[in-house]
Amino acid sequence: MKPSELLTRIVITVFNLGVVALSLALWAQTPLIHARIAEGGGWSPNVIQAKVGEPLHLKFTSDDVMHGFSVGQMEMQPVDIEPGKVSETTLTFTKPGIYTFFCTRWCGLNHWRMRGTVKVTGSETGTPEPVTPPLYVSLGLDLDKPHPVPFAPAGRPSAANGQKLAASLLNARFTTPDYYRSHAPAQLFDNLRSTGLSDSQRWDLVATVWQSNTTPAGLAEGKQLFAQNCAACHGEFGGGNGVFADDLAAAGTASMQTMNGDMAMSMQTPADFTNPQRMLGASPALLQGKILRGGMGTGMPMWGTIFTHEQIWNVIAYLYSFQFDYPK
Ligand code: HEC
């Protein structure tokens, strides 16, 4: 080997070792994020800084039970965090902003309170998305007003039966996504009064219209999101009787007793999605608003920073499947 070749090799080796050492040093500097149940303090730290386009290395451990880590509105595999072990992930953000990270494993009544933020600075790499206010704001809906309808269908409205009725009965106005999102099923039932159909036929048509605004894949995603994030309170079959429903009521009573008055949280029982009076009087826009914003002290968490709009519409389509008979 020529001396010049040897020198080149030495230089390359030294350089490589340097790169490895630098990465190790950076890795060792990555702070360890501790996960604890909300009552035990939640995430620590609970604010993480990041820069657009720069890989963010994260290491986690749990100080109590099994937790999980995911960042809202981001395509990523949740990371499992086991007690006594260290798990890691690397994320790269393409847009600046404040992201919410959250626990993905049910770890107790206050599981959903295990949230923190990633503050991402820098400039946008893609085209920025226009910011539009949520539909409930532009429609001026009051999310906290009860919205029962005084009547209910005699049986379970069937989308398949509705399909057999002449499509011409449906005014084109009723079949647009805009109509669906801004009207409660009971409003369409009312609007179909002039068709001369029987009540049960009108309800079947309503079910058909509601089904036409979703897809089997959308319903499947809604079902999965519901099972993972909502069923613990709302019940696997939507009856408002999830495993945490009673604890929620007890927590509400306790907070009333200790805080007496204004500051008390007015915890409520989780909404029953199988109740036709409730659900047939609620438009998708109203349900979306509640899901985006949360109940603000009722025990209903806010999900606006966790799910994408598409995921929320899919979960809403799934909520209506507790009323209407269509395959899910
Ligand atoms: C920690 C318990 C809890 C979890 C988890 C939870 N909810 Fe709720 N939810 C409630 C409670 C309590 C209410 C009733 C009080 C209220 O409306 O604010 C409620 C009400 C609602 C309502 C309002 C219904 C109406 O008729 O106005 C919607 C919609 C809803 N939840 C959807 C969801 C979805 C979707 C998820 C999962 C992504 C979810 N909830 C997860 C407790 C929970």
mmCIF file of C-alpha atoms and ligand atoms in Angstrom:
data_model
loop_
_atom_site.group_PDB
_atom_site.id
_atom_site.type_symbol
_atom_site.label_atom_id
_atom_site.label_comp_id
_atom_site.label_asym_id
_atom_site.label_seq_id
_atom_site.Cartn_x
_atom_site.Cartn_y
_atom_site.Cartn_z
ATOM 1 C CA MET A 1 0.000 0.000 0.000
ATOM 2 C CA LYS A 2 1.349 3.411 -0.952
ATOM 3 C CA PRO A 3 1.933 5.853 1.920
ATOM 4 C CA SER A 4 -0.626 8.258 0.385
ATOM 5 C CA GLU A 5 -3.234 5.477 0.339
ATOM 6 C CA LEU A 6 -2.502 4.608 3.957
ATOM 7 C CA LEU A 7 -2.888 8.234 4.932
ATOM 8 C CA THR A 8 -6.254 8.449 3.145
ATOM 9 C CA ARG A 9 -7.435 5.348 4.985
ATOM 10 C CA ILE A 10 -6.321 6.715 8.336
ATOM 11 C CA VAL A 11 -8.106 9.996 7.661
ATOM 12 C CA ILE A 12 -11.322 8.179 6.694
ATOM 13 C CA THR A 13 -11.191 5.921 9.764
ATOM 14 C CA VAL A 14 -10.612 8.831 12.105
ATOM 15 C CA PHE A 15 -13.463 10.711 10.458
ATOM 16 C CA ASN A 16 -15.809 7.722 10.802
ATOM 17 C CA LEU A 17 -14.898 7.230 14.448
ATOM 18 C CA GLY A 18 -15.575 10.916 14.971
ATOM 19 C CA VAL A 19 -19.031 10.613 13.437
ATOM 20 C CA VAL A 20 -19.846 7.581 15.619
ATOM 21 C CA ALA A 21 -18.568 9.326 18.752
ATOM 22 C CA LEU A 22 -20.556 12.457 17.943
ATOM 23 C CA SER A 23 -23.771 10.476 17.381
ATOM 24 C CA LEU A 24 -23.208 8.589 20.640
ATOM 25 C CA ALA A 25 -22.631 11.834 22.499
ATOM 26 C CA LEU A 26 -25.805 13.336 21.017
ATOM 27 C CA TRP A 27 -27.728 10.179 21.839
ATOM 28 C CA ALA A 28 -26.524 10.186 25.441
ATOM 29 C CA GLN A 29 -27.667 13.806 25.684
ATOM 30 C CA THR A 30 -31.215 12.901 24.573
ATOM 31 C CA PRO A 31 -33.177 13.385 27.767
ATOM 32 C CA LEU A 32 -35.136 10.442 29.090
ATOM 33 C CA ILE A 33 -38.864 11.156 29.164
ATOM 34 C CA HIS A 34 -40.608 9.593 32.149
ATOM 35 C CA ALA A 35 -44.204 8.429 31.868
ATOM 36 C CA ARG A 36 -46.422 8.204 34.935
ATOM 37 C CA ILE A 37 -50.191 7.959 35.300
ATOM 38 C CA ALA A 38 -51.848 11.400 35.331
ATOM 39 C CA GLU A 39 -52.362 11.280 39.116
ATOM 40 C CA GLY A 40 -48.616 10.617 39.472
ATOM 41 C CA GLY A 41 -47.666 13.615 37.325
ATOM 42 C CA GLY A 42 -48.103 12.409 33.743
ATOM 43 C CA TRP A 43 -45.200 13.077 31.358
ATOM 44 C CA SER A 44 -41.987 14.598 32.545
ATOM 45 C CA PRO A 45 -40.904 16.686 30.791
ATOM 46 C CA ASN A 46 -44.251 17.484 29.191
ATOM 47 C CA VAL A 47 -42.957 20.073 26.731
ATOM 48 C CA ILE A 48 -40.493 19.036 24.019
ATOM 49 C CA GLN A 49 -38.797 21.392 21.547
ATOM 50 C CA ALA A 50 -38.100 20.450 17.931
ATOM 51 C CA LYS A 51 -37.120 22.051 14.615
ATOM 52 C CA VAL A 52 -38.768 21.537 11.235
ATOM 53 C CA GLY A 53 -36.843 18.989 9.149
ATOM 54 C CA GLU A 54 -34.456 17.967 11.947
ATOM 55 C CA PRO A 55 -34.820 14.449 13.364
ATOM 56 C CA LEU A 56 -36.025 14.521 16.952
ATOM 57 C CA HIS A 57 -34.712 11.600 19.016
ATOM 58 C CA LEU A 58 -36.812 10.593 21.973
ATOM 59 C CA LYS A 59 -36.210 8.054 24.734
ATOM 60 C CA PHE A 60 -38.868 6.946 27.181
ATOM 61 C CA THR A 61 -39.314 4.916 30.314
ATOM 62 C CA SER A 62 -42.269 4.277 32.591
ATOM 63 C CA ASP A 63 -42.177 4.725 36.353
ATOM 64 C CA ASP A 64 -45.386 2.788 36.966
ATOM 65 C CA VAL A 65 -47.517 0.898 34.462
ATOM 66 C CA MET A 66 -47.437 0.259 30.719
ATOM 67 C CA HIS A 67 -47.926 3.470 28.716
ATOM 68 C CA GLY A 68 -47.713 4.363 25.039
ATOM 69 C CA PHE A 69 -46.531 7.440 23.132
ATOM 70 C CA SER A 70 -47.934 8.968 19.986
ATOM 71 C CA VAL A 71 -48.182 12.463 18.507
ATOM 72 C CA GLY A 72 -51.593 13.734 17.403
ATOM 73 C CA GLN A 73 -52.341 14.330 13.719
ATOM 74 C CA MET A 74 -49.148 12.564 12.684
ATOM 75 C CA GLU A 75 -48.741 9.278 10.848
ATOM 76 C CA MET A 76 -46.668 7.243 13.269
ATOM 77 C CA GLN A 77 -46.544 3.902 15.028
ATOM 78 C CA PRO A 78 -47.265 4.389 18.745
ATOM 79 C CA VAL A 79 -44.294 3.503 20.954
ATOM 80 C CA ASP A 80 -44.887 1.168 23.902
ATOM 81 C CA ILE A 81 -43.322 2.311 27.165
ATOM 82 C CA GLU A 82 -42.713 -0.428 29.698
ATOM 83 C CA PRO A 83 -41.768 0.038 33.346
ATOM 84 C CA GLY A 84 -38.039 -0.329 33.903
ATOM 85 C CA LYS A 85 -37.198 -0.394 30.182
ATOM 86 C CA VAL A 86 -36.120 2.292 27.735
ATOM 87 C CA SER A 87 -37.842 2.619 24.380
ATOM 88 C CA GLU A 88 -37.049 5.126 21.688
ATOM 89 C CA THR A 89 -38.266 6.731 18.515
ATOM 90 C CA THR A 90 -37.186 9.392 16.026
ATOM 91 C CA LEU A 91 -39.631 11.881 14.542
ATOM 92 C CA THR A 92 -39.234 14.518 11.852
ATOM 93 C CA PHE A 93 -41.757 17.330 11.600
ATOM 94 C CA THR A 94 -42.474 18.978 8.267
ATOM 95 C CA LYS A 95 -44.560 21.854 9.639
ATOM 96 C CA PRO A 96 -44.007 24.252 12.509
ATOM 97 C CA GLY A 97 -46.638 24.404 15.226
ATOM 98 C CA ILE A 98 -47.702 23.041 18.564
ATOM 99 C CA TYR A 99 -48.377 19.318 18.500
ATOM 100 C CA THR A 100 -50.001 17.268 21.229
ATOM 101 C CA PHE A 101 -48.450 14.026 22.350
ATOM 102 C CA PHE A 102 -50.513 11.561 24.322
ATOM 103 C CA CYS A 103 -50.604 8.169 25.980
ATOM 104 C CA THR A 104 -52.001 5.388 23.789
ATOM 105 C CA ARG A 105 -52.490 2.730 26.477
ATOM 106 C CA TRP A 106 -55.474 2.906 28.843
ATOM 107 C CA CYS A 107 -53.770 3.415 32.171
ATOM 108 C CA GLY A 108 -56.709 4.618 34.327
ATOM 109 C CA LEU A 109 -59.656 7.018 34.461
ATOM 110 C CA ASN A 110 -57.376 9.952 33.773
ATOM 111 C CA HIS A 111 -55.470 8.202 31.007
ATOM 112 C CA TRP A 112 -56.554 10.836 28.489
ATOM 113 C CA ARG A 113 -55.090 13.583 30.688
ATOM 114 C CA MET A 114 -51.615 12.223 29.928
ATOM 115 C CA ARG A 115 -50.855 14.798 27.285
ATOM 116 C CA GLY A 116 -47.918 17.045 26.508
ATOM 117 C CA THR A 117 -46.767 19.316 23.700
ATOM 118 C CA VAL A 118 -44.046 19.331 21.076
ATOM 119 C CA LYS A 119 -43.193 22.893 20.046
ATOM 120 C CA VAL A 120 -41.866 22.780 16.515
ATOM 121 C CA THR A 121 -40.148 25.910 15.211
ATOM 122 C CA GLY A 122 -38.790 26.684 11.747
ATOM 123 C CA SER A 123 -40.394 27.334 8.423
ATOM 124 C CA GLU A 124 -42.841 25.227 6.538
ATOM 125 C CA THR A 125 -41.450 22.868 3.891
ATOM 126 C CA GLY A 126 -44.702 22.155 2.022
ATOM 127 C CA THR A 127 -47.631 24.376 1.080
ATOM 128 C CA PRO A 128 -49.420 25.594 4.197
ATOM 129 C CA GLU A 129 -52.982 24.369 4.608
ATOM 130 C CA PRO A 130 -55.632 27.065 4.865
ATOM 131 C CA VAL A 131 -57.056 27.383 8.354
ATOM 132 C CA THR A 132 -60.859 27.241 8.402
ATOM 133 C CA PRO A 133 -62.976 27.465 11.548
ATOM 134 C CA PRO A 134 -64.763 24.252 12.545
ATOM 135 C CA LEU A 135 -68.268 23.830 11.152
ATOM 136 C CA TYR A 136 -69.999 24.245 14.520
ATOM 137 C CA VAL A 137 -68.522 27.744 14.753
ATOM 138 C CA SER A 138 -69.640 28.835 11.283
ATOM 139 C CA LEU A 139 -73.082 27.307 11.853
ATOM 140 C CA GLY A 140 -73.328 29.011 15.255
ATOM 141 C CA LEU A 141 -74.222 25.785 17.097
ATOM 142 C CA ASP A 142 -74.440 25.717 20.887
ATOM 143 C CA LEU A 143 -72.580 22.521 21.789
ATOM 144 C CA ASP A 144 -73.828 22.526 25.356
ATOM 145 C CA LYS A 145 -77.523 22.770 24.615
ATOM 146 C CA PRO A 146 -79.415 19.473 24.934
ATOM 147 C CA HIS A 147 -80.710 18.431 21.534
ATOM 148 C CA PRO A 148 -83.310 15.704 22.027
ATOM 149 C CA VAL A 149 -86.002 14.961 19.454
ATOM 150 C CA PRO A 150 -89.428 14.117 20.870
ATOM 151 C CA PHE A 151 -89.942 11.099 18.594
ATOM 152 C CA ALA A 152 -88.061 7.985 17.545
ATOM 153 C CA PRO A 153 -88.383 5.441 14.742
ATOM 154 C CA ALA A 154 -90.423 2.343 15.579
ATOM 155 C CA GLY A 155 -87.599 0.048 14.489
ATOM 156 C CA ARG A 156 -84.007 0.324 13.425
ATOM 157 C CA PRO A 157 -83.873 2.290 10.150
ATOM 158 C CA SER A 158 -82.379 0.165 7.378
ATOM 159 C CA ALA A 159 -80.101 1.679 4.745
ATOM 160 C CA ALA A 160 -80.672 -1.355 2.490
ATOM 161 C CA ASN A 161 -84.475 -0.855 2.563
ATOM 162 C CA GLY A 162 -84.007 2.847 1.879
ATOM 163 C CA GLN A 163 -81.951 2.006 -1.177
ATOM 164 C CA LYS A 164 -84.860 0.047 -2.648
ATOM 165 C CA LEU A 165 -87.065 3.156 -2.573
ATOM 166 C CA ALA A 166 -86.899 5.283 -5.698
ATOM 167 C CA ALA A 167 -83.800 7.457 -5.720
ATOM 168 C CA SER A 168 -85.959 10.183 -7.322
ATOM 169 C CA LEU A 169 -87.636 10.658 -3.925
ATOM 170 C CA LEU A 170 -84.400 12.175 -2.709
ATOM 171 C CA ASN A 171 -84.041 15.787 -3.699
ATOM 172 C CA ALA A 172 -80.428 16.346 -4.886
ATOM 173 C CA ARG A 173 -80.067 18.883 -2.070
ATOM 174 C CA PHE A 174 -80.188 16.083 0.531
ATOM 175 C CA THR A 175 -77.402 14.009 -0.931
ATOM 176 C CA THR A 176 -74.516 16.466 -0.661
ATOM 177 C CA PRO A 177 -71.847 16.149 2.051
ATOM 178 C CA ASP A 178 -72.681 19.726 3.125
ATOM 179 C CA TYR A 179 -76.282 18.793 3.810
ATOM 180 C CA TYR A 180 -75.273 15.696 5.778
ATOM 181 C CA ARG A 181 -72.768 17.524 7.949
ATOM 182 C CA SER A 182 -75.055 20.377 8.875
ATOM 183 C CA HIS A 183 -78.325 18.501 9.497
ATOM 184 C CA ALA A 184 -79.532 16.107 12.167
ATOM 185 C CA PRO A 185 -81.165 12.875 10.911
ATOM 186 C CA ALA A 186 -84.476 14.141 12.356
ATOM 187 C CA GLN A 187 -84.265 17.227 10.110
ATOM 188 C CA LEU A 188 -83.983 15.069 7.002
ATOM 189 C CA PHE A 189 -86.888 12.959 8.285
ATOM 190 C CA ASP A 190 -88.899 16.199 8.487
ATOM 191 C CA ASN A 191 -87.726 17.378 5.084
ATOM 192 C CA LEU A 192 -88.973 14.106 3.548
ATOM 193 C CA ARG A 193 -92.516 14.748 4.801
ATOM 194 C CA SER A 194 -93.760 15.809 1.343
ATOM 195 C CA THR A 195 -92.721 12.477 -0.237
ATOM 196 C CA GLY A 196 -95.882 10.730 0.943
ATOM 197 C CA LEU A 197 -93.819 7.843 2.336
ATOM 198 C CA SER A 198 -94.608 6.103 5.607
ATOM 199 C CA ASP A 199 -92.588 7.045 8.694
ATOM 200 C CA SER A 200 -90.563 3.881 8.588
ATOM 201 C CA GLN A 201 -89.787 4.358 4.875
ATOM 202 C CA ARG A 202 -88.639 7.912 5.577
ATOM 203 C CA TRP A 203 -86.329 6.692 8.338
ATOM 204 C CA ASP A 204 -84.928 4.041 5.985
ATOM 205 C CA LEU A 205 -84.149 6.784 3.467
ATOM 206 C CA VAL A 206 -82.415 8.783 6.208
ATOM 207 C CA ALA A 207 -80.279 5.712 6.980
ATOM 208 C CA THR A 208 -79.409 5.420 3.273
ATOM 209 C CA VAL A 209 -78.299 9.043 3.088
ATOM 210 C CA TRP A 210 -76.222 8.678 6.260
ATOM 211 C CA GLN A 211 -74.584 5.538 4.921
ATOM 212 C CA SER A 212 -73.830 7.195 1.581
ATOM 213 C CA ASN A 213 -71.660 9.706 3.433
ATOM 214 C CA THR A 214 -69.236 7.075 4.629
ATOM 215 C CA THR A 215 -67.418 4.019 3.255
ATOM 216 C CA PRO A 216 -66.691 0.567 4.684
ATOM 217 C CA ALA A 217 -63.048 1.631 5.162
ATOM 218 C CA GLY A 218 -64.120 4.845 6.922
ATOM 219 C CA LEU A 219 -66.449 2.927 9.240
ATOM 220 C CA ALA A 220 -63.711 0.404 9.984
ATOM 221 C CA GLU A 221 -61.341 3.209 10.966
ATOM 222 C CA GLY A 222 -64.096 4.835 13.063
ATOM 223 C CA LYS A 223 -64.735 1.555 14.844
ATOM 224 C CA GLN A 224 -61.062 1.073 15.648
ATOM 225 C CA LEU A 225 -60.650 4.663 16.910
ATOM 226 C CA PHE A 226 -63.793 4.278 19.002
ATOM 227 C CA ALA A 227 -62.664 1.007 20.579
ATOM 228 C CA GLN A 228 -59.279 2.474 21.417
ATOM 229 C CA ASN A 229 -60.233 5.948 22.618
ATOM 230 C CA CYS A 230 -63.910 6.174 23.495
ATOM 231 C CA ALA A 231 -65.248 2.768 24.567
ATOM 232 C CA ALA A 232 -63.753 2.941 28.075
ATOM 233 C CA CYS A 233 -66.279 5.693 28.863
ATOM 234 C CA HIS A 234 -68.984 5.359 26.190
ATOM 235 C CA GLY A 235 -69.106 1.539 26.248
ATOM 236 C CA GLU A 236 -68.053 -0.916 23.572
ATOM 237 C CA PHE A 237 -71.562 -0.854 22.090
ATOM 238 C CA GLY A 238 -72.056 2.883 22.614
ATOM 239 C CA GLY A 239 -74.481 2.541 25.540
ATOM 240 C CA GLY A 240 -72.694 5.118 27.736
ATOM 241 C CA ASN A 241 -71.701 2.357 30.152
ATOM 242 C CA GLY A 242 -67.957 1.887 29.664
ATOM 243 C CA VAL A 243 -65.752 0.563 32.454
ATOM 244 C CA PHE A 244 -64.954 4.111 33.612
ATOM 245 C CA ALA A 245 -68.524 5.466 33.489
ATOM 246 C CA ASP A 246 -69.161 4.920 37.222
ATOM 247 C CA ASP A 247 -65.744 6.274 38.256
ATOM 248 C CA LEU A 248 -66.480 9.398 36.235
ATOM 249 C CA ALA A 249 -69.753 9.969 38.101
ATOM 250 C CA ALA A 250 -67.967 9.413 41.445
ATOM 251 C CA ALA A 251 -65.205 11.859 40.496
ATOM 252 C CA GLY A 252 -67.851 14.443 39.610
ATOM 253 C CA THR A 253 -69.609 14.071 42.956
ATOM 254 C CA ALA A 254 -66.279 14.286 44.797
ATOM 255 C CA SER A 255 -65.296 17.469 42.982
ATOM 256 C CA MET A 256 -68.684 19.026 43.781
ATOM 257 C CA GLN A 257 -68.167 18.292 47.459
ATOM 258 C CA THR A 258 -64.609 19.558 47.709
ATOM 259 C CA MET A 259 -64.796 22.599 45.475
ATOM 260 C CA ASN A 260 -68.354 23.648 46.203
ATOM 261 C CA GLY A 261 -69.683 26.053 43.665
ATOM 262 C CA ASP A 262 -68.324 27.588 40.501
ATOM 263 C CA MET A 263 -65.013 25.847 40.202
ATOM 264 C CA ALA A 264 -66.461 22.368 40.543
ATOM 265 C CA MET A 265 -66.354 20.196 37.492
ATOM 266 C CA SER A 266 -69.794 19.171 36.409
ATOM 267 C CA MET A 267 -68.937 15.598 35.506
ATOM 268 C CA GLN A 268 -71.682 13.842 33.643
ATOM 269 C CA THR A 269 -72.366 10.314 32.583
ATOM 270 C CA PRO A 270 -70.952 9.526 29.141
ATOM 271 C CA ALA A 271 -73.415 10.105 26.296
ATOM 272 C CA ASP A 272 -75.428 7.069 25.224
ATOM 273 C CA PHE A 273 -75.047 6.769 21.447
ATOM 274 C CA THR A 274 -77.711 4.058 21.257
ATOM 275 C CA ASN A 275 -80.362 6.562 22.400
ATOM 276 C CA PRO A 276 -82.352 7.632 19.292
ATOM 277 C CA GLN A 277 -83.755 10.781 20.926
ATOM 278 C CA ARG A 278 -80.210 12.031 21.456
ATOM 279 C CA MET A 279 -78.515 10.878 18.296
ATOM 280 C CA LEU A 280 -81.247 11.589 15.750
ATOM 281 C CA GLY A 281 -81.344 15.164 16.998
ATOM 282 C CA ALA A 282 -77.589 15.684 16.563
ATOM 283 C CA SER A 283 -75.961 16.808 13.322
ATOM 284 C CA PRO A 284 -72.476 15.594 12.394
ATOM 285 C CA ALA A 285 -71.321 19.220 12.849
ATOM 286 C CA LEU A 286 -72.554 19.209 16.455
ATOM 287 C CA LEU A 287 -70.869 15.889 17.271
ATOM 288 C CA GLN A 288 -67.707 17.100 15.549
ATOM 289 C CA GLY A 289 -67.736 20.235 17.687
ATOM 290 C CA LYS A 290 -68.043 18.242 20.906
ATOM 291 C CA ILE A 291 -65.253 15.883 19.860
ATOM 292 C CA LEU A 292 -62.962 18.732 18.745
ATOM 293 C CA ARG A 293 -63.558 20.909 21.790
ATOM 294 C CA GLY A 294 -64.437 18.378 24.493
ATOM 295 C CA GLY A 295 -67.029 18.915 27.214
ATOM 296 C CA MET A 296 -64.946 21.437 29.192
ATOM 297 C CA GLY A 297 -65.298 19.948 32.654
ATOM 298 C CA THR A 298 -67.944 17.306 31.977
ATOM 299 C CA GLY A 299 -65.446 14.465 31.721
ATOM 300 C CA MET A 300 -65.539 14.402 27.901
ATOM 301 C CA PRO A 301 -61.951 14.948 26.710
ATOM 302 C CA MET A 302 -61.071 17.171 23.747
ATOM 303 C CA TRP A 303 -59.660 15.397 20.719
ATOM 304 C CA GLY A 304 -59.112 18.268 18.285
ATOM 305 C CA THR A 305 -55.337 18.159 18.549
ATOM 306 C CA ILE A 306 -55.165 14.375 18.489
ATOM 307 C CA PHE A 307 -57.134 13.252 15.438
ATOM 308 C CA THR A 308 -57.167 14.497 11.860
ATOM 309 C CA HIS A 309 -60.460 15.859 10.492
ATOM 310 C CA GLU A 310 -60.885 12.723 8.420
ATOM 311 C CA GLN A 311 -60.482 10.511 11.484
ATOM 312 C CA ILE A 312 -63.102 12.566 13.335
ATOM 313 C CA TRP A 313 -65.615 12.290 10.462
ATOM 314 C CA ASN A 314 -65.013 8.531 10.411
ATOM 315 C CA VAL A 315 -65.623 8.187 14.128
ATOM 316 C CA ILE A 316 -68.829 10.246 13.747
ATOM 317 C CA ALA A 317 -70.055 7.971 10.932
ATOM 318 C CA TYR A 318 -69.391 5.073 13.292
ATOM 319 C CA LEU A 319 -71.379 6.746 16.125
ATOM 320 C CA TYR A 320 -74.448 6.883 13.834
ATOM 321 C CA SER A 321 -74.090 3.179 13.113
ATOM 322 C CA PHE A 322 -75.472 2.608 16.645
ATOM 323 C CA GLN A 323 -78.750 4.032 15.248
ATOM 324 C CA PHE A 324 -78.872 2.848 11.672
ATOM 325 C CA ASP A 325 -78.722 -0.608 10.315
ATOM 326 C CA TYR A 326 -75.814 -0.724 7.937
ATOM 327 C CA PRO A 327 -72.963 -3.191 7.906
ATOM 328 C CA LYS A 328 -70.027 -2.134 10.047
HETATM 329 C C1 HEC B 1 -63.098 9.972 30.038
HETATM 330 C C2 HEC B 1 -64.402 9.619 29.510
HETATM 331 C C3 HEC B 1 -64.710 9.874 28.049
HETATM 332 C C4 HEC B 1 -63.980 9.489 26.952
HETATM 333 C C5 HEC B 1 -62.671 8.746 26.908
HETATM 334 C C6 HEC B 1 -64.740 9.938 25.794
HETATM 335 N N1 HEC B 1 -65.882 10.574 26.190
HETATM 336 FE FE1 HEC B 1 -67.286 11.392 24.965
HETATM 337 N N2 HEC B 1 -68.344 12.046 26.570
HETATM 338 C C7 HEC B 1 -68.005 11.795 27.886
HETATM 339 C C8 HEC B 1 -69.007 12.415 28.752
HETATM 340 C C9 HEC B 1 -68.984 12.387 30.255
HETATM 341 C C10 HEC B 1 -69.962 13.020 27.912
HETATM 342 C C11 HEC B 1 -71.231 13.778 28.330
HETATM 343 C C12 HEC B 1 -70.947 15.196 28.677
HETATM 344 C C13 HEC B 1 -70.718 16.082 27.483
HETATM 345 O O1 HEC B 1 -71.480 15.973 26.492
HETATM 346 O O2 HEC B 1 -69.808 16.911 27.552
HETATM 347 C C14 HEC B 1 -69.495 12.783 26.545
HETATM 348 C C15 HEC B 1 -70.152 13.270 25.417
HETATM 349 C C16 HEC B 1 -69.762 13.003 24.118
HETATM 350 C C17 HEC B 1 -70.448 13.513 22.943
HETATM 351 C C18 HEC B 1 -71.627 14.452 22.918
HETATM 352 C C19 HEC B 1 -72.869 13.757 22.472
HETATM 353 C C20 HEC B 1 -74.031 14.702 22.348
HETATM 354 O O3 HEC B 1 -75.125 14.206 22.094
HETATM 355 O O4 HEC B 1 -73.885 15.916 22.500
HETATM 356 C C21 HEC B 1 -69.771 13.015 21.856
HETATM 357 C C22 HEC B 1 -70.099 13.240 20.400
HETATM 358 C C23 HEC B 1 -68.679 12.199 22.363
HETATM 359 N N3 HEC B 1 -68.705 12.212 23.731
HETATM 360 C C24 HEC B 1 -67.790 11.521 21.564
HETATM 361 C C25 HEC B 1 -66.664 10.861 22.057
HETATM 362 C C26 HEC B 1 -65.691 10.242 21.205
HETATM 363 C C27 HEC B 1 -65.779 10.148 19.700
HETATM 364 C C28 HEC B 1 -64.710 9.754 22.032
HETATM 365 C C29 HEC B 1 -63.437 9.059 21.630
HETATM 366 C C30 HEC B 1 -62.640 9.658 20.609
HETATM 367 C C31 HEC B 1 -65.091 10.059 23.389
HETATM 368 N N4 HEC B 1 -66.279 10.734 23.365
HETATM 369 C C32 HEC B 1 -64.342 9.727 24.500
HETATM 370 C C33 HEC B 1 -66.908 11.105 28.349
HETATM 371 C C34 HEC B 1 -65.903 10.557 27.559
#
